[in-house]
Amino acid sequence: MDPGVLIGMIIGGALILVSIIFEGGASAIPGYINMPAMMITIGGTLAATLIRYPIPMVIGAIAVVKKTIFVKIGVAEETIKQLVEYCKISRREGLLGLEKEIEKIKDEFLIKAIRLLVDGSDSDTLRSILGTEIDNVRQRHTAGKGIVEFAGTIFPAFGMIGTVLGLIAMMRKLDDPSHIGEAMAVAFIATFYGVTFSNLVLLPLGGRLDTLSKKELFLKEIVVEGVISIQKGDSPMITEDKLKSFLEPKAAGKLSAGSKEKEKPQ
């Protein structure tokens, strides 16, 4: 799991737990566990999401969110260095010299790009095929983000439904005033679940998915321009200059300094 997600959830959960203990002591914690409230909020949100979106899309969104949490996105500078190295190999050994590099690559998109390059695809074919792949990834990520944010938006509403049902049940027992306070507390737990899960989990995950999606697509664009530069027979220096244009000036400067340092004679 990404350290940021884990740390964020730990901090958020700890703050809520400390607040509960501070207000009512450790003995108050079981009072915040209510199965009917969980069933209404979680079950209701899931049901509404399945009504709004086809089941395959919901399953796909779960896979996208899982990838967002557990898969580490590469770094642009490292991707550029890798592509420049492939350019050097290509200039030295020809495009077929890149074939032995494929088994060392872990990124599926980069593997596909290098295979197309080795197979002799021209620049238009590379841009067309890889561009279509990027568009498909963008659509999947957009759909996943929409589903997660939809669930995050309606989750508090089902919390309110749970609270209303709890208040109705409480009103039926007004003949026993000794239980009114406890019943009211239980009624509002559903709202607590809805607001907490929405703002601590679902909506932040939707935002995180958007951020990481942009980063992943950005790296894929760099790969496309890199392999096209290699296909055209550009020198490693020209390829690096083209790819550095994707970076901010400060990051591009550091990459240039690192390349010069590496090329110094030992």
GROMACS .gro file of C-alpha atoms in nm:
model
  266
    1MET     CA    1   0.000   0.000   0.000
    2ASP     CA    2   0.117   0.352  -0.077
    3PRO     CA    3   0.263   0.505   0.245
    4GLY     CA    4   0.063   0.826   0.197
    5VAL     CA    5  -0.270   0.641   0.191
    6LEU     CA    6  -0.176   0.428   0.492
    7ILE     CA    7  -0.050   0.723   0.697
    8GLY     CA    8  -0.353   0.934   0.608
    9MET     CA    9  -0.600   0.664   0.711
   10ILE     CA   10  -0.410   0.594   1.032
   11ILE     CA   11  -0.406   0.961   1.127
   12GLY     CA   12  -0.774   1.008   1.041
   13GLY     CA   13  -0.881   0.693   1.225
   14ALA     CA   14  -0.664   0.779   1.526
   15LEU     CA   15  -0.809   1.129   1.555
   16ILE     CA   16  -1.164   0.992   1.549
   17LEU     CA   17  -1.077   0.721   1.802
   18VAL     CA   18  -0.906   0.967   2.037
   19SER     CA   19  -1.206   1.200   2.014
   20ILE     CA   20  -1.443   0.917   2.105
   21ILE     CA   21  -1.227   0.812   2.401
   22PHE     CA   22  -1.185   1.173   2.514
   23GLU     CA   23  -1.561   1.228   2.518
   24GLY     CA   24  -1.678   0.901   2.668
   25GLY     CA   25  -1.379   0.688   2.763
   26ALA     CA   26  -1.268   0.357   2.614
   27SER     CA   27  -1.598   0.200   2.717
   28ALA     CA   28  -1.780   0.427   2.470
   29ILE     CA   29  -1.616   0.267   2.162
   30PRO     CA   30  -1.859  -0.032   2.135
   31GLY     CA   31  -2.146   0.218   2.130
   32TYR     CA   32  -2.024   0.345   1.793
   33ILE     CA   33  -2.050   0.002   1.632
   34ASN     CA   34  -2.398  -0.044   1.490
   35MET     CA   35  -2.468  -0.311   1.231
   36PRO     CA   36  -2.806  -0.177   1.107
   37ALA     CA   37  -2.645   0.162   1.045
   38MET     CA   38  -2.361  -0.002   0.853
   39MET     CA   39  -2.606  -0.204   0.645
   40ILE     CA   40  -2.809   0.103   0.553
   41THR     CA   41  -2.513   0.327   0.465
   42ILE     CA   42  -2.283   0.075   0.295
   43GLY     CA   43  -2.558  -0.140   0.146
   44GLY     CA   44  -2.761   0.159   0.030
   45THR     CA   45  -2.461   0.326  -0.133
   46LEU     CA   46  -2.365   0.003  -0.309
   47ALA     CA   47  -2.722  -0.049  -0.431
   48ALA     CA   48  -2.751   0.306  -0.566
   49THR     CA   49  -2.412   0.277  -0.736
   50LEU     CA   50  -2.513  -0.048  -0.907
   51ILE     CA   51  -2.835   0.118  -1.024
   52ARG     CA   52  -2.642   0.416  -1.160
   53TYR     CA   53  -2.358   0.221  -1.327
   54PRO     CA   54  -2.336  -0.122  -1.499
   55ILE     CA   55  -2.180  -0.395  -1.287
   56PRO     CA   56  -1.870  -0.434  -1.513
   57MET     CA   57  -1.797  -0.061  -1.471
   58VAL     CA   58  -1.826  -0.087  -1.092
   59ILE     CA   59  -1.592  -0.387  -1.088
   60GLY     CA   60  -1.353  -0.197  -1.313
   61ALA     CA   61  -1.363   0.102  -1.078
   62ILE     CA   62  -1.269  -0.124  -0.786
   63ALA     CA   63  -0.968  -0.248  -0.985
   64VAL     CA   64  -0.867   0.110  -1.068
   65VAL     CA   65  -0.892   0.217  -0.703
   66LYS     CA   66  -0.689  -0.088  -0.599
   67LYS     CA   67  -0.421   0.011  -0.848
   68THR     CA   68  -0.428   0.366  -0.714
   69ILE     CA   69  -0.354   0.243  -0.362
   70PHE     CA   70  -0.111  -0.042  -0.425
   71VAL     CA   71   0.071   0.033  -0.753
   72LYS     CA   72   0.359   0.280  -0.753
   73ILE     CA   73   0.370   0.523  -1.045
   74GLY     CA   74   0.709   0.580  -1.204
   75VAL     CA   75   0.913   0.900  -1.202
   76ALA     CA   76   0.939   1.112  -1.518
   77GLU     CA   77   1.314   1.167  -1.484
   78GLU     CA   78   1.378   0.793  -1.457
   79THR     CA   79   1.157   0.723  -1.757
   80ILE     CA   80   1.349   0.980  -1.963
   81LYS     CA   81   1.684   0.830  -1.860
   82GLN     CA   82   1.556   0.486  -1.959
   83LEU     CA   83   1.441   0.606  -2.301
   84VAL     CA   84   1.770   0.788  -2.366
   85GLU     CA   85   1.954   0.466  -2.284
   86TYR     CA   86   1.733   0.280  -2.533
   87CYS     CA   87   1.821   0.546  -2.789
   88LYS     CA   88   2.192   0.479  -2.730
   89ILE     CA   89   2.139   0.105  -2.773
   90SER     CA   90   1.942   0.164  -3.091
   91ARG     CA   91   2.215   0.385  -3.238
   92ARG     CA   92   2.480   0.132  -3.143
   93GLU     CA   93   2.307  -0.197  -3.228
   94GLY     CA   94   2.003  -0.103  -3.432
   95LEU     CA   95   1.636  -0.131  -3.333
   96LEU     CA   96   1.665  -0.509  -3.299
   97GLY     CA   97   1.917  -0.447  -3.021
   98LEU     CA   98   1.628  -0.330  -2.804
   99GLU     CA   99   1.464  -0.674  -2.813
  100LYS     CA  100   1.681  -0.803  -2.530
  101GLU     CA  101   1.575  -0.507  -2.316
  102ILE     CA  102   1.206  -0.599  -2.323
  103GLU     CA  103   1.237  -0.875  -2.063
  104LYS     CA  104   1.389  -0.624  -1.818
  105ILE     CA  105   1.092  -0.383  -1.843
  106LYS     CA  106   0.810  -0.403  -1.590
  107ASP     CA  107   0.576  -0.138  -1.732
  108GLU     CA  108   0.329  -0.295  -1.978
  109PHE     CA  109   0.286   0.022  -2.182
  110LEU     CA  110   0.660   0.063  -2.230
  111ILE     CA  111   0.689  -0.304  -2.327
  112LYS     CA  112   0.422  -0.255  -2.593
  113ALA     CA  113   0.595   0.060  -2.720
  114ILE     CA  114   0.937  -0.108  -2.750
  115ARG     CA  115   0.787  -0.414  -2.920
  116LEU     CA  116   0.620  -0.192  -3.179
  117LEU     CA  117   0.951  -0.016  -3.227
  118VAL     CA  118   1.142  -0.343  -3.272
  119ASP     CA  119   0.878  -0.469  -3.517
  120GLY     CA  120   0.956  -0.175  -3.745
  121SER     CA  121   0.645   0.040  -3.692
  122ASP     CA  122   0.669   0.389  -3.837
  123SER     CA  123   0.610   0.704  -3.632
  124ASP     CA  124   0.246   0.744  -3.745
  125THR     CA  125   0.167   0.385  -3.647
  126LEU     CA  126   0.337   0.427  -3.311
  127ARG     CA  127   0.148   0.747  -3.235
  128SER     CA  128  -0.183   0.596  -3.348
  129ILE     CA  129  -0.160   0.268  -3.154
  130LEU     CA  130  -0.007   0.412  -2.838
  131GLY     CA  131  -0.237   0.715  -2.853
  132THR     CA  132  -0.540   0.487  -2.863
  133GLU     CA  133  -0.402   0.299  -2.562
  134ILE     CA  134  -0.364   0.627  -2.374
  135ASP     CA  135  -0.720   0.731  -2.459
  136ASN     CA  136  -0.852   0.397  -2.331
  137VAL     CA  137  -0.661   0.435  -2.004
  138ARG     CA  138  -0.793   0.791  -1.967
  139GLN     CA  139  -1.151   0.672  -2.018
  140ARG     CA  140  -1.113   0.393  -1.762
  141HIS     CA  141  -0.965   0.630  -1.506
  142THR     CA  142  -1.235   0.892  -1.569
  143ALA     CA  143  -1.508   0.631  -1.528
  144GLY     CA  144  -1.349   0.498  -1.208
  145LYS     CA  145  -1.313   0.847  -1.063
  146GLY     CA  146  -1.677   0.923  -1.146
  147ILE     CA  147  -1.802   0.608  -0.972
  148VAL     CA  148  -1.594   0.665  -0.658
  149GLU     CA  149  -1.700   1.029  -0.634
  150PHE     CA  150  -2.065   0.933  -0.693
  151ALA     CA  151  -2.046   0.685  -0.405
  152GLY     CA  152  -1.875   0.946  -0.187
  153THR     CA  153  -2.145   1.202  -0.266
  154ILE     CA  154  -2.443   0.981  -0.182
  155PHE     CA  155  -2.290   0.805   0.120
  156PRO     CA  156  -2.392   1.084   0.365
  157ALA     CA  157  -2.746   1.077   0.222
  158PHE     CA  158  -2.784   0.714   0.325
  159GLY     CA  159  -2.643   0.812   0.663
  160MET     CA  160  -2.931   1.055   0.695
  161ILE     CA  161  -3.176   0.784   0.590
  162GLY     CA  162  -3.037   0.563   0.865
  163THR     CA  163  -3.074   0.847   1.114
  164VAL     CA  164  -3.436   0.910   1.010
  165LEU     CA  165  -3.519   0.542   1.050
  166GLY     CA  166  -3.354   0.543   1.391
  167LEU     CA  167  -3.552   0.849   1.499
  168ILE     CA  168  -3.876   0.687   1.383
  169ALA     CA  169  -3.796   0.381   1.592
  170MET     CA  170  -3.714   0.609   1.887
  171MET     CA  171  -4.046   0.798   1.855
  172ARG     CA  172  -4.229   0.470   1.892
  173LYS     CA  173  -4.070   0.424   2.234
  174LEU     CA  174  -4.147   0.766   2.383
  175ASP     CA  175  -4.343   0.595   2.657
  176ASP     CA  176  -4.003   0.496   2.809
  177PRO     CA  177  -3.809   0.826   2.855
  178SER     CA  178  -3.510   0.645   3.007
  179HIS     CA  179  -3.414   0.508   2.665
  180ILE     CA  180  -3.464   0.823   2.458
  181GLY     CA  181  -3.104   0.950   2.492
  182GLU     CA  182  -2.950   0.616   2.405
  183ALA     CA  183  -3.187   0.563   2.113
  184MET     CA  184  -3.111   0.910   1.976
  185ALA     CA  185  -2.737   0.845   1.994
  186VAL     CA  186  -2.777   0.521   1.801
  187ALA     CA  187  -2.990   0.703   1.540
  188PHE     CA  188  -2.717   0.957   1.468
  189ILE     CA  189  -2.447   0.691   1.427
  190ALA     CA  190  -2.564   0.634   1.070
  191THR     CA  191  -2.496   1.000   0.988
  192PHE     CA  192  -2.155   0.966   1.153
  193TYR     CA  193  -2.076   0.668   0.929
  194GLY     CA  194  -2.195   0.846   0.617
  195VAL     CA  195  -2.003   1.169   0.670
  196THR     CA  196  -1.685   0.999   0.795
  197PHE     CA  197  -1.656   0.733   0.525
  198SER     CA  198  -1.741   0.981   0.251
  199ASN     CA  199  -1.491   1.249   0.353
  200LEU     CA  200  -1.214   1.027   0.487
  201VAL     CA  201  -1.217   0.749   0.228
  202LEU     CA  202  -1.424   0.783  -0.089
  203LEU     CA  203  -1.387   1.149  -0.187
  204PRO     CA  204  -1.011   1.156  -0.108
  205LEU     CA  205  -0.966   0.836  -0.312
  206GLY     CA  206  -1.150   0.997  -0.602
  207GLY     CA  207  -0.917   1.296  -0.587
  208ARG     CA  208  -0.613   1.072  -0.554
  209LEU     CA  209  -0.724   0.871  -0.856
  210ASP     CA  210  -0.748   1.191  -1.058
  211THR     CA  211  -0.399   1.303  -0.951
  212LEU     CA  212  -0.229   0.970  -1.019
  213SER     CA  213  -0.418   0.927  -1.346
  214LYS     CA  214  -0.276   1.255  -1.475
  215LYS     CA  215   0.071   1.148  -1.366
  216GLU     CA  216   0.043   0.808  -1.535
  217LEU     CA  217  -0.087   0.958  -1.859
  218PHE     CA  218   0.192   1.216  -1.847
  219LEU     CA  219   0.450   0.937  -1.827
  220LYS     CA  220   0.286   0.754  -2.117
  221GLU     CA  221   0.306   1.070  -2.329
  222ILE     CA  222   0.678   1.085  -2.255
  223VAL     CA  223   0.715   0.722  -2.365
  224VAL     CA  224   0.532   0.793  -2.692
  225GLU     CA  225   0.755   1.088  -2.777
  226GLY     CA  226   1.063   0.891  -2.672
  227VAL     CA  227   0.999   0.588  -2.892
  228ILE     CA  228   0.905   0.809  -3.188
  229SER     CA  229   1.233   0.997  -3.146
  230ILE     CA  230   1.420   0.665  -3.140
  231GLN     CA  231   1.229   0.545  -3.448
  232LYS     CA  232   1.327   0.861  -3.637
  233GLY     CA  233   1.693   0.794  -3.558
  234ASP     CA  234   1.747   1.101  -3.340
  235SER     CA  235   2.068   1.115  -3.141
  236PRO     CA  236   2.053   1.050  -2.764
  237MET     CA  237   2.115   1.420  -2.699
  238ILE     CA  238   1.826   1.530  -2.921
  239THR     CA  239   1.599   1.264  -2.769
  240GLU     CA  240   1.687   1.381  -2.420
  241ASP     CA  241   1.625   1.746  -2.513
  242LYS     CA  242   1.286   1.658  -2.658
  243LEU     CA  243   1.183   1.466  -2.349
  244LYS     CA  244   1.316   1.726  -2.107
  245SER     CA  245   1.065   1.971  -2.252
  246PHE     CA  246   0.799   1.778  -2.059
  247LEU     CA  247   0.964   1.867  -1.729
  248GLU     CA  248   0.967   2.184  -1.525
  249PRO     CA  249   1.287   2.391  -1.577
  250LYS     CA  250   1.431   2.296  -1.239
  251ALA     CA  251   1.380   1.922  -1.293
  252ALA     CA  252   1.512   1.948  -1.650
  253GLY     CA  253   1.823   2.127  -1.523
  254LYS     CA  254   1.894   1.856  -1.268
  255LEU     CA  255   1.854   1.589  -1.535
  256SER     CA  256   2.100   1.770  -1.763
  257ALA     CA  257   2.350   1.808  -1.481
  258GLY     CA  258   2.321   1.439  -1.400
  259SER     CA  259   2.376   1.340  -1.763
  260LYS     CA  260   2.687   1.557  -1.795
  261GLU     CA  261   2.829   1.419  -1.472
  262LYS     CA  262   2.775   1.063  -1.593
  263GLU     CA  263   2.948   1.136  -1.924
  264LYS     CA  264   3.265   1.276  -1.763
  265PRO     CA  265   3.571   1.054  -1.822
  266GLN     CA  266   3.673   0.854  -1.518
   0.00000   0.00000   0.00000
